[in-house]
């Protein structure tokens, strides 16, 4: 019984690490694509619209 619980915990931990790795990889990939597009167009930053106020601001990276 103890081995089963240990196995479940190890598999759950591995799954959580895998999901975090995928999320970080997607975030890094999208940031790299955005920076490359900014470099190609000569832009200083990417604008995003604030849905509540309707104002445009430079997109900040979420760290």
mmCIF file of N, CA and C in Angstrom:
data_model
loop_
_atom_site.group_PDB
_atom_site.id
_atom_site.type_symbol
_atom_site.label_atom_id
_atom_site.label_comp_id
_atom_site.label_asym_id
_atom_site.label_seq_id
_atom_site.Cartn_x
_atom_site.Cartn_y
_atom_site.Cartn_z
ATOM 1 N N UNK A 1 0.823 -1.196 0.000
ATOM 2 C CA UNK A 1 0.000 0.000 0.000
ATOM 3 C C UNK A 1 0.873 1.267 0.000
ATOM 4 N N UNK A 2 1.967 1.222 0.781
ATOM 5 C CA UNK A 2 2.850 2.384 0.851
ATOM 6 C C UNK A 2 3.508 2.639 -0.505
ATOM 7 N N UNK A 3 3.860 1.553 -1.219
ATOM 8 C CA UNK A 3 4.478 1.730 -2.526
ATOM 9 C C UNK A 3 3.507 2.364 -3.512
ATOM 10 N N UNK A 4 2.242 2.010 -3.412
ATOM 11 C CA UNK A 4 1.220 2.571 -4.295
ATOM 12 C C UNK A 4 1.068 4.064 -4.053
ATOM 13 N N UNK A 5 1.008 4.479 -2.795
ATOM 14 C CA UNK A 5 0.891 5.899 -2.476
ATOM 15 C C UNK A 5 2.130 6.661 -2.954
ATOM 16 N N UNK A 6 3.311 6.084 -2.738
ATOM 17 C CA UNK A 6 4.549 6.714 -3.197
ATOM 18 C C UNK A 6 4.538 6.869 -4.715
ATOM 19 N N UNK A 7 4.104 5.850 -5.422
ATOM 20 C CA UNK A 7 4.038 5.898 -6.880
ATOM 21 C C UNK A 7 3.062 6.967 -7.351
ATOM 22 N N UNK A 8 1.922 7.066 -6.694
ATOM 23 C CA UNK A 8 0.929 8.087 -7.057
ATOM 24 C C UNK A 8 1.503 9.491 -6.829
ATOM 25 N N UNK A 9 2.202 9.678 -5.723
ATOM 26 C CA UNK A 9 2.800 10.987 -5.431
ATOM 27 C C UNK A 9 3.880 11.323 -6.457
ATOM 28 N N UNK A 10 4.709 10.364 -6.811
ATOM 29 C CA UNK A 10 5.773 10.593 -7.798
ATOM 30 C C UNK A 10 5.177 10.923 -9.164
ATOM 31 N N UNK A 11 4.170 10.184 -9.568
ATOM 32 C CA UNK A 11 3.529 10.441 -10.872
ATOM 33 C C UNK A 11 2.847 11.803 -10.865
ATOM 34 N N UNK A 12 2.158 12.143 -9.772
ATOM 35 C CA UNK A 12 1.502 13.459 -9.673
ATOM 36 C C UNK A 12 2.510 14.596 -9.721
ATOM 37 N N UNK A 13 3.620 14.441 -8.998
ATOM 38 C CA UNK A 13 4.666 15.464 -9.019
ATOM 39 C C UNK A 13 5.286 15.613 -10.394
ATOM 40 N N UNK A 14 5.513 14.488 -11.051
ATOM 41 C CA UNK A 14 6.053 14.533 -12.415
ATOM 42 C C UNK A 14 5.113 15.227 -13.371
ATOM 43 N N UNK A 15 3.828 14.955 -13.227
ATOM 44 C CA UNK A 15 2.821 15.586 -14.091
ATOM 45 C C UNK A 15 2.800 17.095 -13.869
ATOM 46 N N UNK A 16 2.870 17.520 -12.604
ATOM 47 C CA UNK A 16 2.867 18.951 -12.300
ATOM 48 C C UNK A 16 4.112 19.634 -12.876
ATOM 49 N N UNK A 17 5.265 18.991 -12.756
ATOM 50 C CA UNK A 17 6.491 19.555 -13.335
ATOM 51 C C UNK A 17 6.413 19.630 -14.857
ATOM 52 N N UNK A 18 5.825 18.620 -15.474
ATOM 53 C CA UNK A 18 5.654 18.608 -16.931
ATOM 54 C C UNK A 18 4.763 19.765 -17.373
ATOM 55 N N UNK A 19 3.639 19.968 -16.690
ATOM 56 C CA UNK A 19 2.715 21.049 -17.053
ATOM 57 C C UNK A 19 3.385 22.414 -16.885
ATOM 58 N N UNK A 20 4.168 22.586 -15.810
ATOM 59 C CA UNK A 20 4.875 23.847 -15.594
ATOM 60 C C UNK A 20 5.913 24.068 -16.694
ATOM 61 N N UNK A 21 6.626 23.025 -17.076
ATOM 62 C CA UNK A 21 7.616 23.128 -18.144
ATOM 63 C C UNK A 21 6.955 23.556 -19.449
ATOM 64 N N UNK A 22 5.830 22.945 -19.793
ATOM 65 C CA UNK A 22 5.119 23.284 -21.033
ATOM 66 C C UNK A 22 4.638 24.730 -20.994
ATOM 67 N N UNK A 23 4.094 25.162 -19.862
ATOM 68 C CA UNK A 23 3.596 26.535 -19.737
ATOM 69 C C UNK A 23 4.735 27.533 -19.899
ATOM 70 N N UNK A 24 5.882 27.274 -19.255
ATOM 71 C CA UNK A 24 7.027 28.165 -19.375
ATOM 72 C C UNK A 24 7.572 28.182 -20.800
ATOM 73 N N UNK A 25 7.597 27.036 -21.455
ATOM 74 C CA UNK A 25 8.088 26.965 -22.830
ATOM 75 C C UNK A 25 7.186 27.758 -23.771
ATOM 76 N N UNK A 26 5.879 27.674 -23.589
ATOM 77 C CA UNK A 26 4.951 28.434 -24.433
ATOM 78 C C UNK A 26 5.103 29.931 -24.198
ATOM 79 N N UNK A 27 5.287 30.329 -22.930
ATOM 80 C CA UNK A 27 5.461 31.742 -22.618
ATOM 81 C C UNK A 27 6.748 32.277 -23.244
ATOM 82 N N UNK A 28 7.823 31.515 -23.139
ATOM 83 C CA UNK A 28 9.099 31.922 -23.717
ATOM 84 C C UNK A 28 9.019 31.987 -25.239
ATOM 85 N N UNK A 29 8.338 31.035 -25.840
ATOM 86 C CA UNK A 29 8.188 31.010 -27.292
ATOM 87 C C UNK A 29 7.395 32.220 -27.788
ATOM 88 N N UNK A 30 6.304 32.553 -27.100
ATOM 89 C CA UNK A 30 5.498 33.693 -27.535
ATOM 90 C C UNK A 30 6.265 35.000 -27.348
ATOM 91 N N UNK A 31 7.039 35.106 -26.262
ATOM 92 C CA UNK A 31 7.832 36.316 -26.051
ATOM 93 C C UNK A 31 8.901 36.449 -27.126
ATOM 94 N N UNK A 32 9.527 35.340 -27.494
ATOM 95 C CA UNK A 32 10.560 35.365 -28.526
ATOM 96 C C UNK A 32 9.970 35.758 -29.871
ATOM 97 N N UNK A 33 8.798 35.201 -30.205
ATOM 98 C CA UNK A 33 8.138 35.565 -31.467
ATOM 99 C C UNK A 33 7.789 37.050 -31.489
ATOM 100 N N UNK A 34 7.270 37.563 -30.353
ATOM 101 C CA UNK A 34 6.891 38.974 -30.285
ATOM 102 C C UNK A 34 8.125 39.869 -30.430
ATOM 103 N N UNK A 35 9.232 39.512 -29.761
ATOM 104 C CA UNK A 35 10.453 40.310 -29.864
ATOM 105 C C UNK A 35 11.025 40.279 -31.281
ATOM 106 N N UNK A 36 10.943 39.128 -31.941
ATOM 107 C CA UNK A 36 11.432 39.031 -33.315
ATOM 108 C C UNK A 36 10.590 39.898 -34.249
ATOM 109 N N UNK A 37 9.281 39.896 -34.050
ATOM 110 C CA UNK A 37 8.406 40.730 -34.879
ATOM 111 C C UNK A 37 8.689 42.213 -34.643
ATOM 112 N N UNK A 38 8.944 42.579 -33.362
ATOM 113 C CA UNK A 38 9.282 43.968 -33.059
ATOM 114 C C UNK A 38 10.594 44.355 -33.734
ATOM 115 N N UNK A 39 11.566 43.448 -33.749
ATOM 116 C CA UNK A 39 12.851 43.723 -34.385
ATOM 117 C C UNK A 39 12.687 43.909 -35.895
ATOM 118 N N UNK A 40 11.837 43.083 -36.507
ATOM 119 C CA UNK A 40 11.636 43.175 -37.953
ATOM 120 C C UNK A 40 10.946 44.466 -38.348
ATOM 121 N N UNK A 41 9.992 44.920 -37.542
ATOM 122 C CA UNK A 41 9.243 46.123 -37.877
ATOM 123 C C UNK A 41 9.888 47.393 -37.346
ATOM 124 N N UNK A 42 10.871 47.243 -36.448
ATOM 125 C CA UNK A 42 11.512 48.418 -35.867
ATOM 126 C C UNK A 42 10.700 49.050 -34.759
ATOM 127 N N UNK A 43 9.733 48.326 -34.221
ATOM 128 C CA UNK A 43 8.891 48.855 -33.151
ATOM 129 C C UNK A 43 9.649 48.843 -31.824
ATOM 130 N N UNK A 44 9.266 49.739 -30.943
ATOM 131 C CA UNK A 44 9.881 49.807 -29.627
ATOM 132 C C UNK A 44 9.176 48.860 -28.663
ATOM 133 N N UNK A 45 7.900 48.613 -28.847
ATOM 134 C CA UNK A 45 7.147 47.727 -27.976
ATOM 135 C C UNK A 45 5.845 47.328 -28.636
ATOM 136 N N UNK A 46 5.170 46.373 -28.033
ATOM 137 C CA UNK A 46 3.880 45.913 -28.532
ATOM 138 C C UNK A 46 2.780 46.528 -27.681
ATOM 139 N N UNK A 47 1.797 47.122 -28.337
ATOM 140 C CA UNK A 47 0.692 47.732 -27.612
ATOM 141 C C UNK A 47 -0.395 46.702 -27.352
ATOM 142 N N UNK A 48 -1.015 46.818 -26.170
ATOM 143 C CA UNK A 48 -2.182 45.999 -25.868
ATOM 144 C C UNK A 48 -3.263 46.911 -25.303
ATOM 145 N N UNK A 49 -4.495 46.591 -25.613
ATOM 146 C CA UNK A 49 -5.628 47.420 -25.208
ATOM 147 C C UNK A 49 -6.140 46.976 -23.851
ATOM 148 N N UNK A 50 -6.334 47.937 -22.951
ATOM 149 C CA UNK A 50 -6.925 47.660 -21.645
ATOM 150 C C UNK A 50 -8.433 47.562 -21.831
ATOM 151 N N UNK A 51 -9.048 46.414 -21.529
ATOM 152 C CA UNK A 51 -10.478 46.245 -21.806
ATOM 153 C C UNK A 51 -11.380 47.150 -20.970
ATOM 154 N N UNK A 52 -10.947 47.573 -19.796
ATOM 155 C CA UNK A 52 -11.827 48.393 -18.955
ATOM 156 C C UNK A 52 -11.797 49.863 -19.362
ATOM 157 N N UNK A 53 -10.606 50.396 -19.671
ATOM 158 C CA UNK A 53 -10.513 51.822 -19.998
ATOM 159 C C UNK A 53 -10.470 52.088 -21.491
ATOM 160 N N UNK A 54 -10.068 51.088 -22.277
ATOM 161 C CA UNK A 54 -9.969 51.269 -23.717
ATOM 162 C C UNK A 54 -8.670 51.922 -24.142
ATOM 163 N N UNK A 55 -7.761 52.164 -23.206
ATOM 164 C CA UNK A 55 -6.479 52.786 -23.534
ATOM 165 C C UNK A 55 -5.484 51.724 -23.981
ATOM 166 N N UNK A 56 -4.539 52.150 -24.804
ATOM 167 C CA UNK A 56 -3.481 51.261 -25.259
ATOM 168 C C UNK A 56 -2.216 51.545 -24.455
ATOM 169 N N UNK A 57 -1.575 50.479 -24.020
ATOM 170 C CA UNK A 57 -0.323 50.601 -23.266
ATOM 171 C C UNK A 57 0.675 49.601 -23.816
ATOM 172 N N UNK A 58 1.970 49.860 -23.543
ATOM 173 C CA UNK A 58 3.016 48.943 -23.960
ATOM 174 C C UNK A 58 2.896 47.666 -23.132
ATOM 175 N N UNK A 59 2.918 46.523 -23.813
ATOM 176 C CA UNK A 59 2.773 45.236 -23.134
ATOM 177 C C UNK A 59 4.000 44.960 -22.281
ATOM 178 N N UNK A 60 3.776 44.582 -21.019
ATOM 179 C CA UNK A 60 4.851 44.246 -20.102
ATOM 180 C C UNK A 60 4.935 42.737 -19.965
ATOM 181 N N UNK A 61 6.157 42.207 -19.823
ATOM 182 C CA UNK A 61 6.339 40.787 -19.601
ATOM 183 C C UNK A 61 5.948 40.430 -18.179
ATOM 184 N N UNK A 62 5.194 39.355 -18.023
ATOM 185 C CA UNK A 62 4.834 38.866 -16.695
ATOM 186 C C UNK A 62 5.915 37.924 -16.233
ATOM 187 N N UNK A 63 6.605 38.264 -15.200
ATOM 188 C CA UNK A 63 7.699 37.412 -14.689
ATOM 189 C C UNK A 63 7.244 36.684 -13.473
#
